[in-house]
PDB file of N, CA, C and O in Angstrom:
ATOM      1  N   UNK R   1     -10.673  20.641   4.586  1.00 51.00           N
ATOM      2  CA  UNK R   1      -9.950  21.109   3.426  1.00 51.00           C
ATOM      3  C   UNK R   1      -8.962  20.017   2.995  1.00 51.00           C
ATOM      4  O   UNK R   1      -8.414  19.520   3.978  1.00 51.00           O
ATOM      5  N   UNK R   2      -8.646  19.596   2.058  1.00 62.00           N
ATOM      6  CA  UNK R   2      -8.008  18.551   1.374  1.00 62.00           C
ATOM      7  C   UNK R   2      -6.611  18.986   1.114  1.00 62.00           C
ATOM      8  O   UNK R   2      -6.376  20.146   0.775  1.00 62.00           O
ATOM      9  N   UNK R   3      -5.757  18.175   1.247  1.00 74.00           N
ATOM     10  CA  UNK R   3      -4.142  18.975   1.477  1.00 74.00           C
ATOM     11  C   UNK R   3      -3.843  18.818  -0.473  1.00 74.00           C
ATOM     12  O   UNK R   3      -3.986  18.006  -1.388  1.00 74.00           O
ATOM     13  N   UNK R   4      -3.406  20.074  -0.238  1.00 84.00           N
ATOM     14  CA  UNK R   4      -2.446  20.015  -1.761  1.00 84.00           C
ATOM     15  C   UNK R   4      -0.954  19.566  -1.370  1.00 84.00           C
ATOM     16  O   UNK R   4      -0.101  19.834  -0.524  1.00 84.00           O
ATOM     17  N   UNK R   5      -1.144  18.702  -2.512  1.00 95.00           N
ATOM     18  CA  UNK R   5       0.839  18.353  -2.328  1.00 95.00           C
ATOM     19  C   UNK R   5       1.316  18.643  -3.777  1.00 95.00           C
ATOM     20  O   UNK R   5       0.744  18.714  -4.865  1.00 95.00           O
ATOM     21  N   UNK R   6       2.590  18.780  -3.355  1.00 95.00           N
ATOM     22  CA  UNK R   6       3.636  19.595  -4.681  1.00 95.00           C
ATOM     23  C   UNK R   6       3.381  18.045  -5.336  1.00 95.00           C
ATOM     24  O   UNK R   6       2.796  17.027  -4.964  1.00 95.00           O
ATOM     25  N   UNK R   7       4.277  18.525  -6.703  1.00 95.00           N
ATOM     26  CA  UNK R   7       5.041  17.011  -7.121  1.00 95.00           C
ATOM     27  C   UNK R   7       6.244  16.310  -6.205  1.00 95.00           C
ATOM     28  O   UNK R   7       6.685  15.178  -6.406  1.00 95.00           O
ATOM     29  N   UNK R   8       6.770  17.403  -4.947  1.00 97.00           N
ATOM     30  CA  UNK R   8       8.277  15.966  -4.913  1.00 97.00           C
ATOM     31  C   UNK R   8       7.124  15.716  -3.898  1.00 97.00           C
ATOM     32  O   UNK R   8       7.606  14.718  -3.362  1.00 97.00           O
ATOM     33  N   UNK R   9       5.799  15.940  -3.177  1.00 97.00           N
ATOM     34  CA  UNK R   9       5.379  15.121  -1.985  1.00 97.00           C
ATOM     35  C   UNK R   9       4.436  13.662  -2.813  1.00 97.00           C
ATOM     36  O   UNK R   9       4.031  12.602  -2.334  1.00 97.00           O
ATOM     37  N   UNK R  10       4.345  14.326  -4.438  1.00 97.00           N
ATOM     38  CA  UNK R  10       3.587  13.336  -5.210  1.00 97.00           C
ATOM     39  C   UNK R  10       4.849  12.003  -5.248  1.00 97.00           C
ATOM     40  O   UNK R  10       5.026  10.988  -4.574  1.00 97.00           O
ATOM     41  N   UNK R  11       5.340  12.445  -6.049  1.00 97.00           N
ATOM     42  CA  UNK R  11       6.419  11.643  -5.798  1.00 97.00           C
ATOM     43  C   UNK R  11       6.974  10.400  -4.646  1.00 97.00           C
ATOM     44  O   UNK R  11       7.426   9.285  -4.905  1.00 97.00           O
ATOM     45  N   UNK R  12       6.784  10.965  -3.496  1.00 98.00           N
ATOM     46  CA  UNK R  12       7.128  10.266  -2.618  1.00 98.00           C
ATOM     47  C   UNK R  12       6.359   9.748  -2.535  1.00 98.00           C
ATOM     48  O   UNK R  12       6.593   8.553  -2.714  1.00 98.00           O
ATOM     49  N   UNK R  13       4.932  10.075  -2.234  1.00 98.00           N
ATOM     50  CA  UNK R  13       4.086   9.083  -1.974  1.00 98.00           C
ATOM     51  C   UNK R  13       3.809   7.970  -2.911  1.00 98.00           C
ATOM     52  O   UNK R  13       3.477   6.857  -2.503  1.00 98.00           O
ATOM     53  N   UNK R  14       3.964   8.307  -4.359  1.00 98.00           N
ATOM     54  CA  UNK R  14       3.465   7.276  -5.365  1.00 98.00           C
ATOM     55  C   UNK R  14       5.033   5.874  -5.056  1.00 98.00           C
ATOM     56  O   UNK R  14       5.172   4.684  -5.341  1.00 98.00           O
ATOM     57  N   UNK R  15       5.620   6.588  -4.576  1.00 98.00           N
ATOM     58  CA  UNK R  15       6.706   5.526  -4.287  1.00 98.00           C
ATOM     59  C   UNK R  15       7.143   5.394  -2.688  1.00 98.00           C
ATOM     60  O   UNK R  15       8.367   5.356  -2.561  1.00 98.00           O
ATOM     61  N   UNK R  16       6.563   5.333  -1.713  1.00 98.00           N
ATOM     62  CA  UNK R  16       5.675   4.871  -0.736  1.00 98.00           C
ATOM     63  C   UNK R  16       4.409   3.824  -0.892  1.00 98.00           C
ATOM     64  O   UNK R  16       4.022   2.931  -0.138  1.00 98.00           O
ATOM     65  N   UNK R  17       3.989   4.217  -1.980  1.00 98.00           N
ATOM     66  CA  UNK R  17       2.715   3.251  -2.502  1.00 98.00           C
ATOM     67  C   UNK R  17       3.195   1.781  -2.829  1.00 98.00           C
ATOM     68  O   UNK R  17       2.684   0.674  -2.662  1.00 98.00           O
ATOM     69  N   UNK R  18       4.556   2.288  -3.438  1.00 98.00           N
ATOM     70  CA  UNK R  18       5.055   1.280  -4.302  1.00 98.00           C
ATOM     71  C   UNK R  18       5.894   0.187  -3.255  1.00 98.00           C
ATOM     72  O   UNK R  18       6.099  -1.013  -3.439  1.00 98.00           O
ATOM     73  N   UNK R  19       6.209   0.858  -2.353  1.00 98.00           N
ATOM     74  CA  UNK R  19       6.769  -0.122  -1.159  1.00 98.00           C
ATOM     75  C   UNK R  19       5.608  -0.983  -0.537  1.00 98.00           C
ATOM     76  O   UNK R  19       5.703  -2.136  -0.115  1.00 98.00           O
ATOM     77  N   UNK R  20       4.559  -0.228  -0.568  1.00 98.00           N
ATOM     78  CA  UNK R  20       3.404  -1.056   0.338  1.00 98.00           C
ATOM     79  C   UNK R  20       3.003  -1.994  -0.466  1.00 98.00           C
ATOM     80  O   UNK R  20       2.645  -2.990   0.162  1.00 98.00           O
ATOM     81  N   UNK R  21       2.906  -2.100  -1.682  1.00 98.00           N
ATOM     82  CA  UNK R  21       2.597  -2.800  -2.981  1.00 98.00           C
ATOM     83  C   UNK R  21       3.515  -4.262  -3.205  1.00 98.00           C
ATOM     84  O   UNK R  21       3.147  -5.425  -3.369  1.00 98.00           O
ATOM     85  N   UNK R  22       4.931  -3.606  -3.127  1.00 98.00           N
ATOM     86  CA  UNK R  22       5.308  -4.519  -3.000  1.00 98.00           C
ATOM     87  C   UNK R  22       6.159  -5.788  -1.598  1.00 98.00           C
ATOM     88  O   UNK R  22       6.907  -6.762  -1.686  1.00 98.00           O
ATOM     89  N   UNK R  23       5.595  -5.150  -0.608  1.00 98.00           N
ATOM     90  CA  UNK R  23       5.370  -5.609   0.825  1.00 98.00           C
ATOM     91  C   UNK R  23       4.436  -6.563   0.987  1.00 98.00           C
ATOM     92  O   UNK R  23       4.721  -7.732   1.250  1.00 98.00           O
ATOM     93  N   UNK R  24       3.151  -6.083   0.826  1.00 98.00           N
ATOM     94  CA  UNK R  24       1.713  -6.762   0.040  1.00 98.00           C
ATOM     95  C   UNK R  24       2.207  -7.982  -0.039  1.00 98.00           C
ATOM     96  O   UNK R  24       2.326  -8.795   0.878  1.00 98.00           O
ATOM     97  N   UNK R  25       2.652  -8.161  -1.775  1.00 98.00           N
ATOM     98  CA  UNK R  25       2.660  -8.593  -2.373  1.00 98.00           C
ATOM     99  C   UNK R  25       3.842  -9.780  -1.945  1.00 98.00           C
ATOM    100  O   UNK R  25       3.817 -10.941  -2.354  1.00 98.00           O
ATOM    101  N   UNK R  26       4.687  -9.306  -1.192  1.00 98.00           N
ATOM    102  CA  UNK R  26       5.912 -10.346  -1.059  1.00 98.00           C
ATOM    103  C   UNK R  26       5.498 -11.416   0.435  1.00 98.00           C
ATOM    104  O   UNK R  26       5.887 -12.556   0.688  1.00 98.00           O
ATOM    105  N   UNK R  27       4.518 -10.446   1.265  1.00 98.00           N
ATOM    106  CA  UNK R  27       4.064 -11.341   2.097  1.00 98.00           C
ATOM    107  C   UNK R  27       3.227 -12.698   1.464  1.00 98.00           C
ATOM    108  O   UNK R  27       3.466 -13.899   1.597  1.00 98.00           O
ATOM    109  N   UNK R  28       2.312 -12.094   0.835  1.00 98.00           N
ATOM    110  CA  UNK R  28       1.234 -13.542  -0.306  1.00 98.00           C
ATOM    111  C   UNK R  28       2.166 -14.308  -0.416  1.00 98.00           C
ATOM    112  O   UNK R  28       2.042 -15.439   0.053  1.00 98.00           O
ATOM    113  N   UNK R  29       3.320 -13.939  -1.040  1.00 98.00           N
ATOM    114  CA  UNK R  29       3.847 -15.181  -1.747  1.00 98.00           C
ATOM    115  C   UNK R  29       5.160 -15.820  -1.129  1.00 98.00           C
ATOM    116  O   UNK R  29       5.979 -16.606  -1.604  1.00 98.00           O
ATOM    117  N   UNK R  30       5.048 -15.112   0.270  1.00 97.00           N
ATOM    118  CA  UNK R  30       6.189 -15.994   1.219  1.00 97.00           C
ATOM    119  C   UNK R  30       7.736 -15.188   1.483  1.00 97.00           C
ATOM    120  O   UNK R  30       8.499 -15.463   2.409  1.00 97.00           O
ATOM    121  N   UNK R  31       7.993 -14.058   0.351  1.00 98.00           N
ATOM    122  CA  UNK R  31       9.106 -13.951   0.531  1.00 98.00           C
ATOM    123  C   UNK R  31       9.775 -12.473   1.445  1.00 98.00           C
ATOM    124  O   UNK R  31      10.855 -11.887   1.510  1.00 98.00           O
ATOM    125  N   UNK R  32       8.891 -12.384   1.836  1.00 98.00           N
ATOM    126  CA  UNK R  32       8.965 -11.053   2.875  1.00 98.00           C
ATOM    127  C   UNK R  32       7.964 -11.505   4.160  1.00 98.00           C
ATOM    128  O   UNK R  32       6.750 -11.708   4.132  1.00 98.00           O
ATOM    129  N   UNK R  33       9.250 -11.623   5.712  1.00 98.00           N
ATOM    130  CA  UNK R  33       8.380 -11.440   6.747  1.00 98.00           C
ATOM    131  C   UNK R  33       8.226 -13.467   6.987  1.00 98.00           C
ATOM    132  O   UNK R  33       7.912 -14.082   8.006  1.00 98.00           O
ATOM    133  N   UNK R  34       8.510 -13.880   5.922  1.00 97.00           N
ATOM    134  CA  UNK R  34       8.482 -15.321   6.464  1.00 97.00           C
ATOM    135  C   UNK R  34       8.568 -16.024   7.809  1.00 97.00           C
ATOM    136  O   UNK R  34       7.988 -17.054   8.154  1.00 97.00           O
ATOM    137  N   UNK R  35       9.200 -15.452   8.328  1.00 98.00           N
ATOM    138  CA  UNK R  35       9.588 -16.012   9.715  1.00 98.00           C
ATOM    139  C   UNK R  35       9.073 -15.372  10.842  1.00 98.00           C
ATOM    140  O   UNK R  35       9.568 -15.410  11.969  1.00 98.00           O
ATOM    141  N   UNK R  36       7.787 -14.623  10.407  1.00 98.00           N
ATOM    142  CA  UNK R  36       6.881 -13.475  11.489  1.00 98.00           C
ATOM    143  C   UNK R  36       6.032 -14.522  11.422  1.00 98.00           C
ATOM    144  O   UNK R  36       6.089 -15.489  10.662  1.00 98.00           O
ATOM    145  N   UNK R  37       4.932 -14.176  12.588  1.00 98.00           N
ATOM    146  CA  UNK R  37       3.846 -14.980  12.800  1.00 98.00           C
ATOM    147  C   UNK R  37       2.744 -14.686  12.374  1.00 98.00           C
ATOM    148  O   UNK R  37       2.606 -13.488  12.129  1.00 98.00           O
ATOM    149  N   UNK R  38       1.710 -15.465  12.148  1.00 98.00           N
ATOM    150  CA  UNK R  38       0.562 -15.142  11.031  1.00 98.00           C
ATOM    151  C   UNK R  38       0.027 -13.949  11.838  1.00 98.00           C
ATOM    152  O   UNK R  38      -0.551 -13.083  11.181  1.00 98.00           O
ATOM    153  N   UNK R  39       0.110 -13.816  12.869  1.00 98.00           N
ATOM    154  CA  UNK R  39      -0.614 -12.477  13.063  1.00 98.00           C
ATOM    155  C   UNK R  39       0.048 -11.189  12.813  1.00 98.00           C
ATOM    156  O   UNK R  39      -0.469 -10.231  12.239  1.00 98.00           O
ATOM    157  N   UNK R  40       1.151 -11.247  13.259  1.00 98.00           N
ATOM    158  CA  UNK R  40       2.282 -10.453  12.619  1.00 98.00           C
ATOM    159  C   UNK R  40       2.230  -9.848  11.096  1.00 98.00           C
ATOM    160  O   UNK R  40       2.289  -8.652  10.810  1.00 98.00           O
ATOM    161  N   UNK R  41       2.091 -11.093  10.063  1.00 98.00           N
ATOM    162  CA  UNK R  41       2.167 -10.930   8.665  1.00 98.00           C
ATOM    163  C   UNK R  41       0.643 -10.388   8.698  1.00 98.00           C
ATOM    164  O   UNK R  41       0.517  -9.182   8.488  1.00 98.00           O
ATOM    165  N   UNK R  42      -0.462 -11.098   8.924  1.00 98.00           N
ATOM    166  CA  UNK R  42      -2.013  -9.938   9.189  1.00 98.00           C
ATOM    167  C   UNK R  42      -2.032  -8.846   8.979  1.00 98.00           C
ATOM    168  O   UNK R  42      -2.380  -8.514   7.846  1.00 98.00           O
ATOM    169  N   UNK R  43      -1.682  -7.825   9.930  1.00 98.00           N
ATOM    170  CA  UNK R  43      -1.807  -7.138  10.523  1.00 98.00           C
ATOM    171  C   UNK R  43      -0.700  -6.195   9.352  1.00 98.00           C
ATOM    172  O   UNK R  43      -1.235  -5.332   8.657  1.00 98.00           O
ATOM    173  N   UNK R  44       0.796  -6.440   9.223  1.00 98.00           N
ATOM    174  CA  UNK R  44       1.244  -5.894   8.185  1.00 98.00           C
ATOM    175  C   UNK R  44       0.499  -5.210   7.165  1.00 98.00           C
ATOM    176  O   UNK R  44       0.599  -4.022   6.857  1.00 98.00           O
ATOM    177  N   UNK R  45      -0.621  -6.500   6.438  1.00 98.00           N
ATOM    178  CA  UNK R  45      -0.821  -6.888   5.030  1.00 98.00           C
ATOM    179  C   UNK R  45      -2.300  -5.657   5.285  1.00 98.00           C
ATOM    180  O   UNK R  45      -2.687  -4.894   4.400  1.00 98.00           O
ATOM    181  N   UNK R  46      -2.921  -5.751   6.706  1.00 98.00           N
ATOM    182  CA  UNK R  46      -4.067  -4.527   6.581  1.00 98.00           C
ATOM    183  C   UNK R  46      -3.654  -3.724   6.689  1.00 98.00           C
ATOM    184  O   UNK R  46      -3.844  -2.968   5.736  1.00 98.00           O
ATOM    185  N   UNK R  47      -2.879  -3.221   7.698  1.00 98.00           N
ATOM    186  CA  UNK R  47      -1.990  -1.948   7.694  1.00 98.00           C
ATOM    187  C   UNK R  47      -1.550  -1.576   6.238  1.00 98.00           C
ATOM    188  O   UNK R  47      -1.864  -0.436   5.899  1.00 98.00           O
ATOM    189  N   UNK R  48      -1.096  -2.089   5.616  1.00 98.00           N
ATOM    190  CA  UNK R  48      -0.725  -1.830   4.237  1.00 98.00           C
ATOM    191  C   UNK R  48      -1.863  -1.353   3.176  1.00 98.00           C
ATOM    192  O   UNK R  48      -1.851  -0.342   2.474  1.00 98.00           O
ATOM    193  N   UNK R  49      -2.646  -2.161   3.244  1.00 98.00           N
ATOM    194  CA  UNK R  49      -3.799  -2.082   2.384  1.00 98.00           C
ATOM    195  C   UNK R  49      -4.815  -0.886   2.995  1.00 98.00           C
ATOM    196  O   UNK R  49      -5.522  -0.296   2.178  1.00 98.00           O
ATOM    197  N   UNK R  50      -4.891  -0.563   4.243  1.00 98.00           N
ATOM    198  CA  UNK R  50      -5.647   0.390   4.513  1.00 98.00           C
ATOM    199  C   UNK R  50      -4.926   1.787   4.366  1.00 98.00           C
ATOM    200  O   UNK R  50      -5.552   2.827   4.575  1.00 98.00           O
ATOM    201  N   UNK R  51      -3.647   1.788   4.016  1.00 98.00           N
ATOM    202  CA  UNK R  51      -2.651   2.856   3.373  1.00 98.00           C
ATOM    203  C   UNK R  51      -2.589   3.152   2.117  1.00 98.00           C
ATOM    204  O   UNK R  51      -2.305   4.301   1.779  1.00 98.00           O
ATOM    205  N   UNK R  52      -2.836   2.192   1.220  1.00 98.00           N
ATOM    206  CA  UNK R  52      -3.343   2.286  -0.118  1.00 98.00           C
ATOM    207  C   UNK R  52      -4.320   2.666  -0.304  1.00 98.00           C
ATOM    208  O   UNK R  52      -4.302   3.727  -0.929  1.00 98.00           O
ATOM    209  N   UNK R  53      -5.477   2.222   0.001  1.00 98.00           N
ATOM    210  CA  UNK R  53      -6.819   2.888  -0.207  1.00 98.00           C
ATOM    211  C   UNK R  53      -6.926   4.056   0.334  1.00 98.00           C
ATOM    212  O   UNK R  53      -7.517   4.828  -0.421  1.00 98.00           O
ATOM    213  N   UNK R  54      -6.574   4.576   1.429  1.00 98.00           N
ATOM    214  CA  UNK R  54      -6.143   5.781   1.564  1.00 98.00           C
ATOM    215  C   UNK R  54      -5.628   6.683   0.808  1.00 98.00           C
ATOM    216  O   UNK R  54      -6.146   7.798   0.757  1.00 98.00           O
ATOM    217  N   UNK R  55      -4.506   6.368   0.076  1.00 98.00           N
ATOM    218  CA  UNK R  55      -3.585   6.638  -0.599  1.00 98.00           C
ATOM    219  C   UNK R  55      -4.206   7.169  -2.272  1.00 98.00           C
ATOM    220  O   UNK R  55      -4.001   8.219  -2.880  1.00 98.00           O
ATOM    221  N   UNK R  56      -5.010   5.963  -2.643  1.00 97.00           N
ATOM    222  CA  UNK R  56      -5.717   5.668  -4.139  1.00 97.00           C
ATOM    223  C   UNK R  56      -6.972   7.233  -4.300  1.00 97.00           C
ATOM    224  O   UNK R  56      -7.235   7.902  -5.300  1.00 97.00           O
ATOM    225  N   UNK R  57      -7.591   7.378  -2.600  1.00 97.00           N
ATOM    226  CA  UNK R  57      -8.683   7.997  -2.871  1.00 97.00           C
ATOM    227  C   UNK R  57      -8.228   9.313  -2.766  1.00 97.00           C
ATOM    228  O   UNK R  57      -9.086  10.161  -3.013  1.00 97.00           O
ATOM    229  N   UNK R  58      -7.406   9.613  -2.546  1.00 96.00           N
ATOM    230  CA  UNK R  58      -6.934  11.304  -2.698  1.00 96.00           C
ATOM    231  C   UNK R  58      -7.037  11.441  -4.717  1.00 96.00           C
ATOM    232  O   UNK R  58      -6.867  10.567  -5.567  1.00 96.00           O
ATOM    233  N   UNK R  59      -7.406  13.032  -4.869  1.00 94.00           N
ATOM    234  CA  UNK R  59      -7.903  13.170  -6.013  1.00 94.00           C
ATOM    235  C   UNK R  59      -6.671  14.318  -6.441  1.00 94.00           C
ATOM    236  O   UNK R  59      -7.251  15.328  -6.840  1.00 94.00           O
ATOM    237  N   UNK R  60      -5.328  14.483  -6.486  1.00 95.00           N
ATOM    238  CA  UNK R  60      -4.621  15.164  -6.870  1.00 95.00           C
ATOM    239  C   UNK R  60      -3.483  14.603  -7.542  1.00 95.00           C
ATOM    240  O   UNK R  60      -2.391  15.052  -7.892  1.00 95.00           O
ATOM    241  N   UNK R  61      -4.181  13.252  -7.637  1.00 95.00           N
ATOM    242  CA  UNK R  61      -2.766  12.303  -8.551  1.00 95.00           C
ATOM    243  C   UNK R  61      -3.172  12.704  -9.945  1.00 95.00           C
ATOM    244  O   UNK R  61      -4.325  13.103 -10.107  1.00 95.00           O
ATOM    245  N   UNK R  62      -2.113  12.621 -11.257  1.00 93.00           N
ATOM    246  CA  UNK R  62      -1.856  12.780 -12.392  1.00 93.00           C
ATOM    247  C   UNK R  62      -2.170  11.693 -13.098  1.00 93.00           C
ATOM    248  O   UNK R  62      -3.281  11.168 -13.153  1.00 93.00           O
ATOM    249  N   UNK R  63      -0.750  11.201 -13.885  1.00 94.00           N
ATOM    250  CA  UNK R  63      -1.304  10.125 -14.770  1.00 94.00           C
ATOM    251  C   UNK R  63      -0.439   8.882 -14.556  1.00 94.00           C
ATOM    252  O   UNK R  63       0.105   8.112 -15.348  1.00 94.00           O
ATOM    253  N   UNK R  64      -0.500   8.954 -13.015  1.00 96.00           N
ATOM    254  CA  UNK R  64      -0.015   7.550 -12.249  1.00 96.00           C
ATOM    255  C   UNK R  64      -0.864   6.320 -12.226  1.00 96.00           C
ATOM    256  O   UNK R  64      -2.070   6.131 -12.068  1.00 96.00           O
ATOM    257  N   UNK R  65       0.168   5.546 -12.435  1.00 97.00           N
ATOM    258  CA  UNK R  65      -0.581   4.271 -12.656  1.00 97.00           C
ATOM    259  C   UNK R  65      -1.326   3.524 -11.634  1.00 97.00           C
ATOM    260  O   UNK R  65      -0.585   3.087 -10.753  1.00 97.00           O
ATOM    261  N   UNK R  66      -1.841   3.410 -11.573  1.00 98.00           N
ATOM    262  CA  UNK R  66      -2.434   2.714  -9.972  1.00 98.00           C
ATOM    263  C   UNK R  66      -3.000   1.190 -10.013  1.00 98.00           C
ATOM    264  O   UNK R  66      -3.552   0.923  -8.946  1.00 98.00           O
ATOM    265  N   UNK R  67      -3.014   0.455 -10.651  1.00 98.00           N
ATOM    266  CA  UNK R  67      -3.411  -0.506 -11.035  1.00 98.00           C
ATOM    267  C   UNK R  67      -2.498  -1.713 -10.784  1.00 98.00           C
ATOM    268  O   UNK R  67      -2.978  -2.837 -10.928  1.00 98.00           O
ATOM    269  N   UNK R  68      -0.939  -1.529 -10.341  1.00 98.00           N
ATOM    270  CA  UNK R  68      -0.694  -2.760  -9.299  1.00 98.00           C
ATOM    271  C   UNK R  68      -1.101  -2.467  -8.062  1.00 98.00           C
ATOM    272  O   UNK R  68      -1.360  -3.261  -7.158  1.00 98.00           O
ATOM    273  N   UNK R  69      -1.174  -0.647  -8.043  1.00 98.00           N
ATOM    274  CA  UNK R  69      -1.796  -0.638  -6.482  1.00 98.00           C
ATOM    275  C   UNK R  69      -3.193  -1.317  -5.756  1.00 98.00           C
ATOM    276  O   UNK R  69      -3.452  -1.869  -4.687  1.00 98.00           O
ATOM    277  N   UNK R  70      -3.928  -0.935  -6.997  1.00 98.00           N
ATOM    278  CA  UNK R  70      -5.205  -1.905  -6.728  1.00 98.00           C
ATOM    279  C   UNK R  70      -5.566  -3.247  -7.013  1.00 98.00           C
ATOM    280  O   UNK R  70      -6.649  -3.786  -6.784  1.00 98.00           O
ATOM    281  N   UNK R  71      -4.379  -3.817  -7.623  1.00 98.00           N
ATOM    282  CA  UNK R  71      -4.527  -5.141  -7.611  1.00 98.00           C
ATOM    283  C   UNK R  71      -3.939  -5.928  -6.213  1.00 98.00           C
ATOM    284  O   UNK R  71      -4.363  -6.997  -5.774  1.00 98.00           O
ATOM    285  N   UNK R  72      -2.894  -5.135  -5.668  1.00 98.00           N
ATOM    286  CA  UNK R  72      -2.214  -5.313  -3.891  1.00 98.00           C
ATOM    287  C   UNK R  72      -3.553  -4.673  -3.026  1.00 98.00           C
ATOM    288  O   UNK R  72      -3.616  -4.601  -1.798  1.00 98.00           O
ATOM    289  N   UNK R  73      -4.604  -4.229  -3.995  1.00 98.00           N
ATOM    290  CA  UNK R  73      -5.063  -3.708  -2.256  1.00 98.00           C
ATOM    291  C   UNK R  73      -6.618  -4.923  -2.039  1.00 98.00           C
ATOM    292  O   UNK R  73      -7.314  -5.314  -1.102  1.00 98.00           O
ATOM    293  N   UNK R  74      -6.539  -5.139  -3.585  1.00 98.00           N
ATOM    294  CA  UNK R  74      -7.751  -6.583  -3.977  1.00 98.00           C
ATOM    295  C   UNK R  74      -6.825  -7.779  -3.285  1.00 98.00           C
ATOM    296  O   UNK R  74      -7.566  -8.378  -2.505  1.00 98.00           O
ATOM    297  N   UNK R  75      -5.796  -8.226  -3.271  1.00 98.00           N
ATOM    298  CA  UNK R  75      -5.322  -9.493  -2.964  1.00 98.00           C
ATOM    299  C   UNK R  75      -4.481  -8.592  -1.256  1.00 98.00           C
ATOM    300  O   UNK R  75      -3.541  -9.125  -0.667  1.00 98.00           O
ATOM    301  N   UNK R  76      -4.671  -8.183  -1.117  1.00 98.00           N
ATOM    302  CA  UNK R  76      -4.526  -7.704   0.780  1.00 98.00           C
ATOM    303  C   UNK R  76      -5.693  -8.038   1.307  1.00 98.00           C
ATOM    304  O   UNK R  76      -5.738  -8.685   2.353  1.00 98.00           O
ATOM    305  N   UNK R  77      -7.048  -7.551   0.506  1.00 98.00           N
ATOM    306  CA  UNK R  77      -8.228  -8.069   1.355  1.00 98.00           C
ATOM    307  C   UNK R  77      -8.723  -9.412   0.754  1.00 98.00           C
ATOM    308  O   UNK R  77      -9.821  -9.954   0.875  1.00 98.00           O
ATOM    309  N   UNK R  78      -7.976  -9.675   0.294  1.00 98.00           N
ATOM    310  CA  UNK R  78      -8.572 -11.496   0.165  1.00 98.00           C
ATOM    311  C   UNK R  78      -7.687 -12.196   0.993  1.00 98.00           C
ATOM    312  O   UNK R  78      -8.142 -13.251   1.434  1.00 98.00           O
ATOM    313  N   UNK R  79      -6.366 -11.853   1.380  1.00 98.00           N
ATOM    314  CA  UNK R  79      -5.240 -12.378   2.416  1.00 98.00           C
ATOM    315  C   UNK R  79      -6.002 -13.170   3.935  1.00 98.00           C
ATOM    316  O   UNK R  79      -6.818 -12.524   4.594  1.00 98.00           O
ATOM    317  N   UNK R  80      -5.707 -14.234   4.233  1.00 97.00           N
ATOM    318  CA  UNK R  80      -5.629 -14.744   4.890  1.00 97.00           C
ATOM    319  C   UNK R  80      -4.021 -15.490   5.955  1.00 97.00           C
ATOM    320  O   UNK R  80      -3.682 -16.673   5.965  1.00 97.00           O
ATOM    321  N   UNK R  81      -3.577 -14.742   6.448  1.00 95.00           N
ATOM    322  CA  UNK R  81      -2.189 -15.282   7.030  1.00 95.00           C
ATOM    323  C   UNK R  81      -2.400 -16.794   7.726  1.00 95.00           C
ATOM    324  O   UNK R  81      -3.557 -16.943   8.121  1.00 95.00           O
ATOM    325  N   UNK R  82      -1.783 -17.605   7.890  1.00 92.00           N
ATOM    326  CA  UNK R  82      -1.494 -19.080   8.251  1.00 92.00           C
ATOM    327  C   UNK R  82      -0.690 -19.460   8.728  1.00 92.00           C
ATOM    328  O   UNK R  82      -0.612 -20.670   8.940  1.00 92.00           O
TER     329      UNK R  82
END
């Protein structure tokens, strides 16, 4: 059975999303986590991305935008840490 959530659990999550999004996103480009080790930052960046897609495929969202989400969850799986 598929969980119903109110709006404040919508809510949270679409901004939960938005932390992972921009976590994602700050690892790529150096400015979050810098000083962790590439496996460290890895492991973050799937953890993250396998929370989004998670997140994306539930079918009780409205008329949320999702489209930086899926652009963080396209450049999470192209991520390579170094």
């Amino acid at each position: 059975m598929s969980e119903v959530r109110n709006a404040e659990q919508l809510a949270q999550d679409y901004t939960a999303m938005g932390h992972s999004v921009d976590l994602i996103n700050g690892i790529i480009d150096g400015s979050k986590m810098a000083s962790e080790s590439a496996e460290d930052r890895q492991d973050c960046v799937d953890r993250n991305v396998e929370h989004l897609e998670i997140m994306v495929a539930k079918t009780d969202w409205g008329s949320e935008d999702m489209t930086a989400t899926n652009s963080a969850i396209t450049a999470g799986k192209a991520y390579t840490a170094s």
